[in-house]
PDB file of C-alpha atoms and ligand atoms in Angstrom:
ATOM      1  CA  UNK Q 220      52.273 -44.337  41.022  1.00 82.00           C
ATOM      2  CA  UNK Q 221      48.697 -45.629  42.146  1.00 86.00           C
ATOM      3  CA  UNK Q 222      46.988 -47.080  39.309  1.00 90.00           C
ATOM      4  CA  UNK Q 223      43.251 -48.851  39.097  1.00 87.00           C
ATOM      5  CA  UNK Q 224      43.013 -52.866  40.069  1.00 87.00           C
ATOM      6  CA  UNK Q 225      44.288 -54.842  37.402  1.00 88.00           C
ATOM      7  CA  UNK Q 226      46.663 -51.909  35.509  1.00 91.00           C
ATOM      8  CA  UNK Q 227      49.789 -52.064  35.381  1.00 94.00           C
ATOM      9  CA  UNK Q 228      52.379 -49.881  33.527  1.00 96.00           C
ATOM     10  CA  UNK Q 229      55.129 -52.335  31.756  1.00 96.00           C
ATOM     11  CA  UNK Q 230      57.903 -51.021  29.410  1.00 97.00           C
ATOM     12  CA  UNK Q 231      57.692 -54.259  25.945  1.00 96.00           C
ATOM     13  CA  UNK Q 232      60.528 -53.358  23.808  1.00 95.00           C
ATOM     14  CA  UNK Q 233      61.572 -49.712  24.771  1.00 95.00           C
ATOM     15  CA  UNK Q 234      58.170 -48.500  24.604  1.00 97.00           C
ATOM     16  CA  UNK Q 235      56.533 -47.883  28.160  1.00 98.00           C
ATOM     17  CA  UNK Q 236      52.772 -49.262  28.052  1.00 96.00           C
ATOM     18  CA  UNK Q 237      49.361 -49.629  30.026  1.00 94.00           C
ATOM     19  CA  UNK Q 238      48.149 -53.276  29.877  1.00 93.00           C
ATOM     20  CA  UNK Q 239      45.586 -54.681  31.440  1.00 89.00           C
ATOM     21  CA  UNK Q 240      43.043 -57.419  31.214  1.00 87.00           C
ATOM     22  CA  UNK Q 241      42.896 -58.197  27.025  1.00 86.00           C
ATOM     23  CA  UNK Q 242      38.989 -59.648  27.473  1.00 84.00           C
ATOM     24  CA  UNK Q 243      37.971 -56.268  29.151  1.00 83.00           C
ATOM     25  CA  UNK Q 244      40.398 -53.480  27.862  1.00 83.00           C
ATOM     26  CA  UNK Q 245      42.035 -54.467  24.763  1.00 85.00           C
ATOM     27  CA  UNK Q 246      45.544 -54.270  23.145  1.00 87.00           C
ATOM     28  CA  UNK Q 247      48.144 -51.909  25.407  1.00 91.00           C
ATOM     29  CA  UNK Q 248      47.774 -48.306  25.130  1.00 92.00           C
ATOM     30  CA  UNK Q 249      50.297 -46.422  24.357  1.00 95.00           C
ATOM     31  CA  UNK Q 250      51.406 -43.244  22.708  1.00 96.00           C
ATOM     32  CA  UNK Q 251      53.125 -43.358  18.827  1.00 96.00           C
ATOM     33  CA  UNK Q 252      53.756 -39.974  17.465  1.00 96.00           C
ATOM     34  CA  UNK Q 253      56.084 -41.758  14.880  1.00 94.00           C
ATOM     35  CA  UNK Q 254      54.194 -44.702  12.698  1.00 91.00           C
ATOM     36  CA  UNK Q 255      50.586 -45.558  13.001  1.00 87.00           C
ATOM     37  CA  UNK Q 256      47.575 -43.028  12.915  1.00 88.00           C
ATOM     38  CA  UNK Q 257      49.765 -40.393  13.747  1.00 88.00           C
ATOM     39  CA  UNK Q 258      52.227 -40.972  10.694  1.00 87.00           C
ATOM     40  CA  UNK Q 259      48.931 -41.042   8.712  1.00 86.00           C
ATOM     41  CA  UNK Q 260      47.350 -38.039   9.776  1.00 85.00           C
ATOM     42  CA  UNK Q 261      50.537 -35.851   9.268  1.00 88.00           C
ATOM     43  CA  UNK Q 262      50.684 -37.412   5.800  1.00 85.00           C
ATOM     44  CA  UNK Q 263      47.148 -37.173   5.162  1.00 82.00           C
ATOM     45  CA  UNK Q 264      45.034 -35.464   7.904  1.00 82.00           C
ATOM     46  CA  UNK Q 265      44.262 -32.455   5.992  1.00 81.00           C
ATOM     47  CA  UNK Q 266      46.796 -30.172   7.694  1.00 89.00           C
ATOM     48  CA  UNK Q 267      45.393 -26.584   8.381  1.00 91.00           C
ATOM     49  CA  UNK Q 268      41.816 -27.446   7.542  1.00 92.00           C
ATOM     50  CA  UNK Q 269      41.549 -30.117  10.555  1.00 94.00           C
ATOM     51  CA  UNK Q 270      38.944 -29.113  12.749  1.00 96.00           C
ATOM     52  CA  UNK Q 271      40.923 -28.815  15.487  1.00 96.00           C
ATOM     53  CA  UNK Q 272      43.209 -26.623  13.490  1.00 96.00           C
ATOM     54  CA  UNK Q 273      40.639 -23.715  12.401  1.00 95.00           C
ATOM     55  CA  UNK Q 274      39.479 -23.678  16.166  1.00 97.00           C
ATOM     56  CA  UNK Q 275      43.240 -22.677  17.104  1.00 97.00           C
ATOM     57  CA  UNK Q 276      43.615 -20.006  14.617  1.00 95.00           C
ATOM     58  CA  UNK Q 277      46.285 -22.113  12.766  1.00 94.00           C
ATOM     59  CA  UNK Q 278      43.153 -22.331   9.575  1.00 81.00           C
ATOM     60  CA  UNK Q 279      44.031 -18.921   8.681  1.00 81.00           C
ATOM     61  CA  UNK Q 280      48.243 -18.969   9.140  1.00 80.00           C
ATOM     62  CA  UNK Q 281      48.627 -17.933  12.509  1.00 87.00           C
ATOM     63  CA  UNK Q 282      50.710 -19.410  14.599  1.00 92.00           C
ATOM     64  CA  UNK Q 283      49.788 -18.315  17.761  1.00 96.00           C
ATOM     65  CA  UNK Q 284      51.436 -20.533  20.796  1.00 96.00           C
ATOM     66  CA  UNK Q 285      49.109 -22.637  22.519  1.00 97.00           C
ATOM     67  CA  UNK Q 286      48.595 -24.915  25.624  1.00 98.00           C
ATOM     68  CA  UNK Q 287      46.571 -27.898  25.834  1.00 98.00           C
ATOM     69  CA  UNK Q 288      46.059 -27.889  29.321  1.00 98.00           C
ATOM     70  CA  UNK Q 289      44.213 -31.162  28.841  1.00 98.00           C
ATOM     71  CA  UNK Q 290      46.573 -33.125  26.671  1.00 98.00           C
ATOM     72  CA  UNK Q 291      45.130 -36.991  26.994  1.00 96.00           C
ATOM     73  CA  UNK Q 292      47.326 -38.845  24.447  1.00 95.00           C
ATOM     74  CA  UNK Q 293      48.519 -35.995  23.116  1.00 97.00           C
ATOM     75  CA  UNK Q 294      46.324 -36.547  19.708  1.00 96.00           C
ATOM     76  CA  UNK Q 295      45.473 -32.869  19.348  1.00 97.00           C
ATOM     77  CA  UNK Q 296      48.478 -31.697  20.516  1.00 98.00           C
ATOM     78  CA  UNK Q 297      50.187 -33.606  18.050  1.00 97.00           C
ATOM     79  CA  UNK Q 298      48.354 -32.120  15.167  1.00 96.00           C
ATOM     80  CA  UNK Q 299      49.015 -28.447  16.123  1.00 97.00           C
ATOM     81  CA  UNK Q 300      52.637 -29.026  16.449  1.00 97.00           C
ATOM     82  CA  UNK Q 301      52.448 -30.685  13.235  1.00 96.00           C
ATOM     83  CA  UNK Q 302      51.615 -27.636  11.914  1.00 95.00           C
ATOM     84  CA  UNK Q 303      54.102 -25.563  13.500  1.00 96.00           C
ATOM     85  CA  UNK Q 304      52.632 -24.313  16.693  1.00 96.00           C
ATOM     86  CA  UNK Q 305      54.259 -24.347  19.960  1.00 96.00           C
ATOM     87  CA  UNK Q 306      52.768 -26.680  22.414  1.00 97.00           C
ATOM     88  CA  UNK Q 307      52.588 -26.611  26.040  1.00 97.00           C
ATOM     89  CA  UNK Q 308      51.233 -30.070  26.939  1.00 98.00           C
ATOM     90  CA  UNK Q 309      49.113 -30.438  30.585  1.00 98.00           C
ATOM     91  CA  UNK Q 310      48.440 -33.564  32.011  1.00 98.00           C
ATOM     92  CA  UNK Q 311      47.460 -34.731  35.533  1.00 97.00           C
ATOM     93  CA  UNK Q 312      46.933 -38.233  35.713  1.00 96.00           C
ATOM     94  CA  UNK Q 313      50.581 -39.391  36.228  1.00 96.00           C
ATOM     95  CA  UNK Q 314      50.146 -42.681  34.408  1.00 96.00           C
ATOM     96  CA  UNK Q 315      48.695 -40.596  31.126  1.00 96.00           C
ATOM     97  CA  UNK Q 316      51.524 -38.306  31.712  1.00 98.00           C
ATOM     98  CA  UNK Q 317      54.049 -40.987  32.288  1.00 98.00           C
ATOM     99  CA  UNK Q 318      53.134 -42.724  28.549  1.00 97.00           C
ATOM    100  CA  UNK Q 319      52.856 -39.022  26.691  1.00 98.00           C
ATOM    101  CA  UNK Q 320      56.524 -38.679  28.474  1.00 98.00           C
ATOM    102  CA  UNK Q 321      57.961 -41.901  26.672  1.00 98.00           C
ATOM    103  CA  UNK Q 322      55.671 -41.188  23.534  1.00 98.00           C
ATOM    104  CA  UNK Q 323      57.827 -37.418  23.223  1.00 98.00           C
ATOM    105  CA  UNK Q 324      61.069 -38.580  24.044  1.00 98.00           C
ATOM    106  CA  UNK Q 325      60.635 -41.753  21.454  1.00 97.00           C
ATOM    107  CA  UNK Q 326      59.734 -39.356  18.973  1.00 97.00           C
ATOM    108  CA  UNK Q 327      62.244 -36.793  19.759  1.00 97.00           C
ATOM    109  CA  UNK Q 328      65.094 -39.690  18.980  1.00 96.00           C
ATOM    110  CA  UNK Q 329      63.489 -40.390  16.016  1.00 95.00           C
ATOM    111  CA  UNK Q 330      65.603 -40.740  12.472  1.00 94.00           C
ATOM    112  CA  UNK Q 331      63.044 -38.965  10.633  1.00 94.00           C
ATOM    113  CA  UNK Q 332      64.008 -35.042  11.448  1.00 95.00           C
ATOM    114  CA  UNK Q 333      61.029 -33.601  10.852  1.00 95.00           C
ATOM    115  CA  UNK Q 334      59.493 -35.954  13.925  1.00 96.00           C
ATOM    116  CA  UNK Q 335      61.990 -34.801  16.008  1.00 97.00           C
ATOM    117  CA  UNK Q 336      60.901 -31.376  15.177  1.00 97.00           C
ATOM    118  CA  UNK Q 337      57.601 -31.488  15.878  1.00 97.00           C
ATOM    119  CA  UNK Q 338      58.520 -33.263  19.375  1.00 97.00           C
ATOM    120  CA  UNK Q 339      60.829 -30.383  19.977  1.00 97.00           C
ATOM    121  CA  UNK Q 340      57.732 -28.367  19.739  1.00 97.00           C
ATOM    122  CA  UNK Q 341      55.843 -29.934  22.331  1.00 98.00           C
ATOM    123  CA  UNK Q 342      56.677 -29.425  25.941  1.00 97.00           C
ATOM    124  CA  UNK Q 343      55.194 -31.618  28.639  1.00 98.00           C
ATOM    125  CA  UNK Q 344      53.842 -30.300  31.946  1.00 96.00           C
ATOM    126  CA  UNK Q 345      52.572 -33.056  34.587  1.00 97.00           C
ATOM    127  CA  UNK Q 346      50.021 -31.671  36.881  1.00 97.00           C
ATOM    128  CA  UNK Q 347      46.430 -30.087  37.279  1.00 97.00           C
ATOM    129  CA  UNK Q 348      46.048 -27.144  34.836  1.00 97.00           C
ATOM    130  CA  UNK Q 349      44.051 -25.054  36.894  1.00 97.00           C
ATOM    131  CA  UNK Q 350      47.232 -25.099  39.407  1.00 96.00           C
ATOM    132  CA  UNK Q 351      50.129 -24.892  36.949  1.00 96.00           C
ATOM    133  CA  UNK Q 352      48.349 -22.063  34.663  1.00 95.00           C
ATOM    134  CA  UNK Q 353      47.866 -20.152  37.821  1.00 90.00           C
ATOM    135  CA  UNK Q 354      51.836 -21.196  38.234  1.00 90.00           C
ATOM    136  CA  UNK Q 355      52.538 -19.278  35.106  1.00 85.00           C
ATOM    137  CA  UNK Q 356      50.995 -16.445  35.347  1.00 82.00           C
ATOM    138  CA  UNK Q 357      51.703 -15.389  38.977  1.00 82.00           C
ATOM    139  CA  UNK Q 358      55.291 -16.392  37.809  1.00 79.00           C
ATOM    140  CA  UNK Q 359      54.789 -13.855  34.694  1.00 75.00           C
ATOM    141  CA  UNK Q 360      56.673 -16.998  32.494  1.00 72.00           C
ATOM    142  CA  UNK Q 361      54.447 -17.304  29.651  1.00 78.00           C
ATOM    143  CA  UNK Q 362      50.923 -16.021  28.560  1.00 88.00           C
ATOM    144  CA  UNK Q 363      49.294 -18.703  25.850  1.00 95.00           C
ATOM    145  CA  UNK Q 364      48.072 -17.303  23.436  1.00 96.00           C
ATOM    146  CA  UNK Q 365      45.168 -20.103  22.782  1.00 97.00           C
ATOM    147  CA  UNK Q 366      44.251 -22.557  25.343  1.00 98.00           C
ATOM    148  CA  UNK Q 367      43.105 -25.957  24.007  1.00 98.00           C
ATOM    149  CA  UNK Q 368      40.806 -27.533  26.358  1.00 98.00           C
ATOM    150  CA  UNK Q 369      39.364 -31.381  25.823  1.00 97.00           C
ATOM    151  CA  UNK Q 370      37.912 -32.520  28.947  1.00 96.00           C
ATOM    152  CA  UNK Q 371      35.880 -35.968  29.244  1.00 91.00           C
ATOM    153  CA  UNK Q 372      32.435 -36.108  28.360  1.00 82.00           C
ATOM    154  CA  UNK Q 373      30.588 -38.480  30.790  1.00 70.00           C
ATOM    155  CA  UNK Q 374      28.733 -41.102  27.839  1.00 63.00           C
ATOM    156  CA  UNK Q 375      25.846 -43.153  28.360  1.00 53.00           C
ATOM    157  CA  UNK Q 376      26.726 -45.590  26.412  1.00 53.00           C
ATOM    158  CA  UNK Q 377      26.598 -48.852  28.188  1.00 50.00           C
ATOM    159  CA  UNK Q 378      30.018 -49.812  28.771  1.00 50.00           C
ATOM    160  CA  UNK Q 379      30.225 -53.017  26.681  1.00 52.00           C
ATOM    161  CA  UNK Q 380      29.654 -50.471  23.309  1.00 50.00           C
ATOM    162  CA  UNK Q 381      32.521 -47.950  24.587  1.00 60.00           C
ATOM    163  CA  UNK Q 382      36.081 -48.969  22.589  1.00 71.00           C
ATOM    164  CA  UNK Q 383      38.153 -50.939  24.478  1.00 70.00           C
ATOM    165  CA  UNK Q 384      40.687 -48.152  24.145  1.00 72.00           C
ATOM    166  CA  UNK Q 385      38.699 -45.971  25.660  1.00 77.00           C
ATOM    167  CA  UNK Q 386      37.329 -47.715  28.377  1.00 81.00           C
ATOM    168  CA  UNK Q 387      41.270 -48.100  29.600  1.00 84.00           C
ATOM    169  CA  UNK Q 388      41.297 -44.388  29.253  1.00 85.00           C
ATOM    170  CA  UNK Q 389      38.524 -43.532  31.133  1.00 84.00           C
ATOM    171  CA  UNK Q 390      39.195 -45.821  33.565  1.00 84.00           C
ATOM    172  CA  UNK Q 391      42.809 -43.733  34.642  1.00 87.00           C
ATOM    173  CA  UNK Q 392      41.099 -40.236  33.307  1.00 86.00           C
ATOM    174  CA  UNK Q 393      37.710 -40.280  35.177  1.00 84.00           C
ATOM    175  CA  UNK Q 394      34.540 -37.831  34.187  1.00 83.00           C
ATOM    176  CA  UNK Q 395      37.031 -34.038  34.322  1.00 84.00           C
ATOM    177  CA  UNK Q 396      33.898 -33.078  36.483  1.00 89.00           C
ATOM    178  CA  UNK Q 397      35.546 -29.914  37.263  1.00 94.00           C
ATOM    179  CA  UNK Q 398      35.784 -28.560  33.695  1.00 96.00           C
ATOM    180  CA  UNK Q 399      34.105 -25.463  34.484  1.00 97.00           C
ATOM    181  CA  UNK Q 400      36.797 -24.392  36.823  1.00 97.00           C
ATOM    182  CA  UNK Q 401      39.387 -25.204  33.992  1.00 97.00           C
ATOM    183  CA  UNK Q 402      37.528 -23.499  31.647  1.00 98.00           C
ATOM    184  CA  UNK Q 403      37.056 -20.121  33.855  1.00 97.00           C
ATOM    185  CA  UNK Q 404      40.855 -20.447  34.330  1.00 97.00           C
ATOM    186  CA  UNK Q 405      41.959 -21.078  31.056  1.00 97.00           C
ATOM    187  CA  UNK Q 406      39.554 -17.831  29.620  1.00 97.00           C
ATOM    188  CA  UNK Q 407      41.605 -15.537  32.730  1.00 95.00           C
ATOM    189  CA  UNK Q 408      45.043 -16.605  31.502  1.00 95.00           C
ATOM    190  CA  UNK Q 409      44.826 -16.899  27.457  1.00 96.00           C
ATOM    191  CA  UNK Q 410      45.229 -13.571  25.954  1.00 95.00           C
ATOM    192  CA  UNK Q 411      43.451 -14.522  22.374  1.00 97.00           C
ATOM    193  CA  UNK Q 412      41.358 -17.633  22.812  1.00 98.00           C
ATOM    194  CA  UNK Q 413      40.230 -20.874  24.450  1.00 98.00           C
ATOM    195  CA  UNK Q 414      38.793 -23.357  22.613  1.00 98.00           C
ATOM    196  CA  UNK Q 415      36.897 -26.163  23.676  1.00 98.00           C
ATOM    197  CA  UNK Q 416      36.425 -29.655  21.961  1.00 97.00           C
ATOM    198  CA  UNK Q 417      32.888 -31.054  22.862  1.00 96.00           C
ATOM    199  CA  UNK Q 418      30.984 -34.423  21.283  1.00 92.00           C
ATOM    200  CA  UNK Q 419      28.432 -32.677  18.661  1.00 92.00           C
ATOM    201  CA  UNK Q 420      25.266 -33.008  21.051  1.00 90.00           C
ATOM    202  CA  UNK Q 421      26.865 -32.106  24.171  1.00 92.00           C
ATOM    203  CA  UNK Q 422      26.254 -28.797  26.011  1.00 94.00           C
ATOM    204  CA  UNK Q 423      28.589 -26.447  26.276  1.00 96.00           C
ATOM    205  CA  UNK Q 424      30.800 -26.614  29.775  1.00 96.00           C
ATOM    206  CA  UNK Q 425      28.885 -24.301  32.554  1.00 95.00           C
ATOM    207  CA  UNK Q 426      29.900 -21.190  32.185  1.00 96.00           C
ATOM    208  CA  UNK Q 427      29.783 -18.220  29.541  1.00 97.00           C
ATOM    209  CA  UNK Q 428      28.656 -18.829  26.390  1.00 97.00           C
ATOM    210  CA  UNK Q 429      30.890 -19.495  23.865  1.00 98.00           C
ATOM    211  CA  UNK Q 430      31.093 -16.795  20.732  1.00 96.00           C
ATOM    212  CA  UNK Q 431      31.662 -18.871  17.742  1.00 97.00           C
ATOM    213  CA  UNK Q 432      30.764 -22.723  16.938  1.00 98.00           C
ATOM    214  CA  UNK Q 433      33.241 -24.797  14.432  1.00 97.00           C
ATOM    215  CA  UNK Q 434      30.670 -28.377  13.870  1.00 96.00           C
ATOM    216  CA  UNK Q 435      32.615 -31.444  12.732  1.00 94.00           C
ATOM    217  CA  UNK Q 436      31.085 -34.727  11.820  1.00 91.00           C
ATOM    218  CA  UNK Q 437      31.426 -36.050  15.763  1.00 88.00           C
ATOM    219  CA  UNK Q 438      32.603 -32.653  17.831  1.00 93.00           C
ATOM    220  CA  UNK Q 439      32.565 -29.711  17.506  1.00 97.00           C
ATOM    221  CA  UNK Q 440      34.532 -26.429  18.817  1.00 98.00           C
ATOM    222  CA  UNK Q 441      33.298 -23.874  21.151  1.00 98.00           C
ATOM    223  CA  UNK Q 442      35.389 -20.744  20.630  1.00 98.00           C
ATOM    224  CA  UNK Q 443      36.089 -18.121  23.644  1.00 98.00           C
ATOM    225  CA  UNK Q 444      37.278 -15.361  21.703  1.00 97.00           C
ATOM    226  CA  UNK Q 445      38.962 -12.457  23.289  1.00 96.00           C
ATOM    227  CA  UNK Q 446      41.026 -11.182  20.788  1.00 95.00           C
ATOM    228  CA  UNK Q 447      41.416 -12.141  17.207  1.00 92.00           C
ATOM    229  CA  UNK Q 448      45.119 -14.019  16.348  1.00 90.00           C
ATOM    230  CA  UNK Q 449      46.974 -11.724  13.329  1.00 74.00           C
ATOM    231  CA  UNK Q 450      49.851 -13.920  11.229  1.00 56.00           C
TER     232      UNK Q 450
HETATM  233  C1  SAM A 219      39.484 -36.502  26.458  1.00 75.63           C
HETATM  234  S1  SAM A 219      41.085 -36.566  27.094  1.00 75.63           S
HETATM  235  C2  SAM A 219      41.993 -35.532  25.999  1.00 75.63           C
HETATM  236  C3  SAM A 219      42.418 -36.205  24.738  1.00 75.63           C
HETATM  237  C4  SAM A 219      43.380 -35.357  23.941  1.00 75.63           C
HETATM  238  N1  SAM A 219      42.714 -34.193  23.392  1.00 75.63           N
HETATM  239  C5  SAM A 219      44.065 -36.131  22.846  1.00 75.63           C
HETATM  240  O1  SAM A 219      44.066 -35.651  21.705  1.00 75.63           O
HETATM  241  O2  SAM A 219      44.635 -37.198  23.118  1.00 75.63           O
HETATM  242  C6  SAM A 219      41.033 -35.554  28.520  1.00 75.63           C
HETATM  243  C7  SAM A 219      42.336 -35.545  29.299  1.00 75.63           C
HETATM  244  O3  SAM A 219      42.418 -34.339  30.036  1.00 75.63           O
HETATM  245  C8  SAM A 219      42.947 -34.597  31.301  1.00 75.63           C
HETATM  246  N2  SAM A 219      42.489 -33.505  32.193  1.00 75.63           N
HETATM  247  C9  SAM A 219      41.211 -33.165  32.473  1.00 75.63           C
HETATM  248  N3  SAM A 219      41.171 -32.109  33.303  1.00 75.63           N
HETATM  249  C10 SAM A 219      42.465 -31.759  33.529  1.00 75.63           C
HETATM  250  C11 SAM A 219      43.079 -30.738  34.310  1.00 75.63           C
HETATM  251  N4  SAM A 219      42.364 -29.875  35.044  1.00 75.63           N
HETATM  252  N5  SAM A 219      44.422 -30.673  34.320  1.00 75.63           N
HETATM  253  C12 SAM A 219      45.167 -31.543  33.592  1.00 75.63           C
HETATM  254  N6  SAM A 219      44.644 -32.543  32.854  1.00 75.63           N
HETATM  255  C13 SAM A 219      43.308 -32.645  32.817  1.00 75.63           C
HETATM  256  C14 SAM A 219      42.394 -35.964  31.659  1.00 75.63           C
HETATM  257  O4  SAM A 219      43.183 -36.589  32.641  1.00 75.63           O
HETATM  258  C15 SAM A 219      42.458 -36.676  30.307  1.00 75.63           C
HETATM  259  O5  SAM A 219      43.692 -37.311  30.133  1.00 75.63           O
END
């Protein structure tokens, strides 16, 4: 696997991690669906009134299944399986994919058994989503119900005020320039709703315009609704 100058993937005590340069990046990233701010937010988070939970439907008791066909660190993902929701996770820069990988099957061994039920909830697909949703449906194997979609937001922010953490990130993720086309894909194949995390200000991606807005504090949710999700 090709990764930037000055990256390297290392595995520190069973846990597979991204380290680079501490001055310029940070601590090692890596992905901890068991302790941390994950244990805390399934404690704590707020459960079906999360933001990202009343954009999937999952506010009112659905449970509709969903992909997030842009998966990252699996954050979001993580939530909606929290709640119960099915999660098809798509990622398609291999070294992401490679730490959400070890991040699953960690979890998935865990001793706590309702962990390794919300891993068991969340499947992990490397590769572009535009591709592998076209994959599915030509192969008639599974029609989402929601599509979460998360792309990068290009910042202006100088780069010594971005986190650390996310400078890492974006240096392996990149700008998702092409979220358009994911979005026009993802509204052909979900058969209730694609939902689209954006930072508060930002424009909606290119494309139609979205039917409903969800505002948080920071983002906010555009909503593509084709059909509405019964329990
Ligand atoms: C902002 S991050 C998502 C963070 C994620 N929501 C979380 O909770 O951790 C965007 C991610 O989407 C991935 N991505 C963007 N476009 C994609 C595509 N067409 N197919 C697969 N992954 C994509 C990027 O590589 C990046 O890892």
């Amino acid at each position: 696997m090709t990764l930037p100058p000055g990256l390297a993937l290392e595995r520190r005590d069973g846990v597979l991690m991204l380290v680079g340069d501490t001055e310029r990046y940070g601590n090692p990233l890596w992905v901890d669906f068991v302790g941390g701010k994950a244990a805390h937010r399934r404690r704590f988070g707020g459960g079906r009134g999360q933001l990202v939970a009343k954009a999937c439907g999952l506010g009112k008791g659905a449970l509709p299944s969903i992909v997030d066909a842009t998966a990252g660190l699996g954050r979001d993902a993580f939530v909606l399986a929290t709640l119960g929701a099915p999660v098809l996770l798509i990622e398609r820069v291999p070294a992401i994919a490679a730490l959400l990988d070890d991040g699953l099957m960690r979890a998935a061994r865990d001793d706590d058994p309702e962990v390794a039920a919300i891993a068991a909830r969340m499947q992990l697909c490397p590769g572009d989503a535009v591709r592998e949703l076209d994959t599915l449906v030509a192969a008639a194997a599974f029609s989402p119900q929601v599509i979460h979609l998360d792309p990068m937001f290009p910042h202006r922010e100088k780069s010594a005020l971005v986190k650390k953490e996310m400078r890492i990130f974006r240096e392996l993720a990149g700008a998702d320039d092409d979220a358009a086309e994911l979005l026009a894909t993802a509204l052909d194949v979900a058969t209730h709703r694609v939902v689209v995390k954006r930072p508060r200000k930002a424009p909606p991606i290119e494309g139609p315009a979205p039917n409903h807005v969800l505002e948080g504090k920071t983002s906010r949710y555009d909503l593509y609704v084709k059909q509405s999700l019964s329990r």
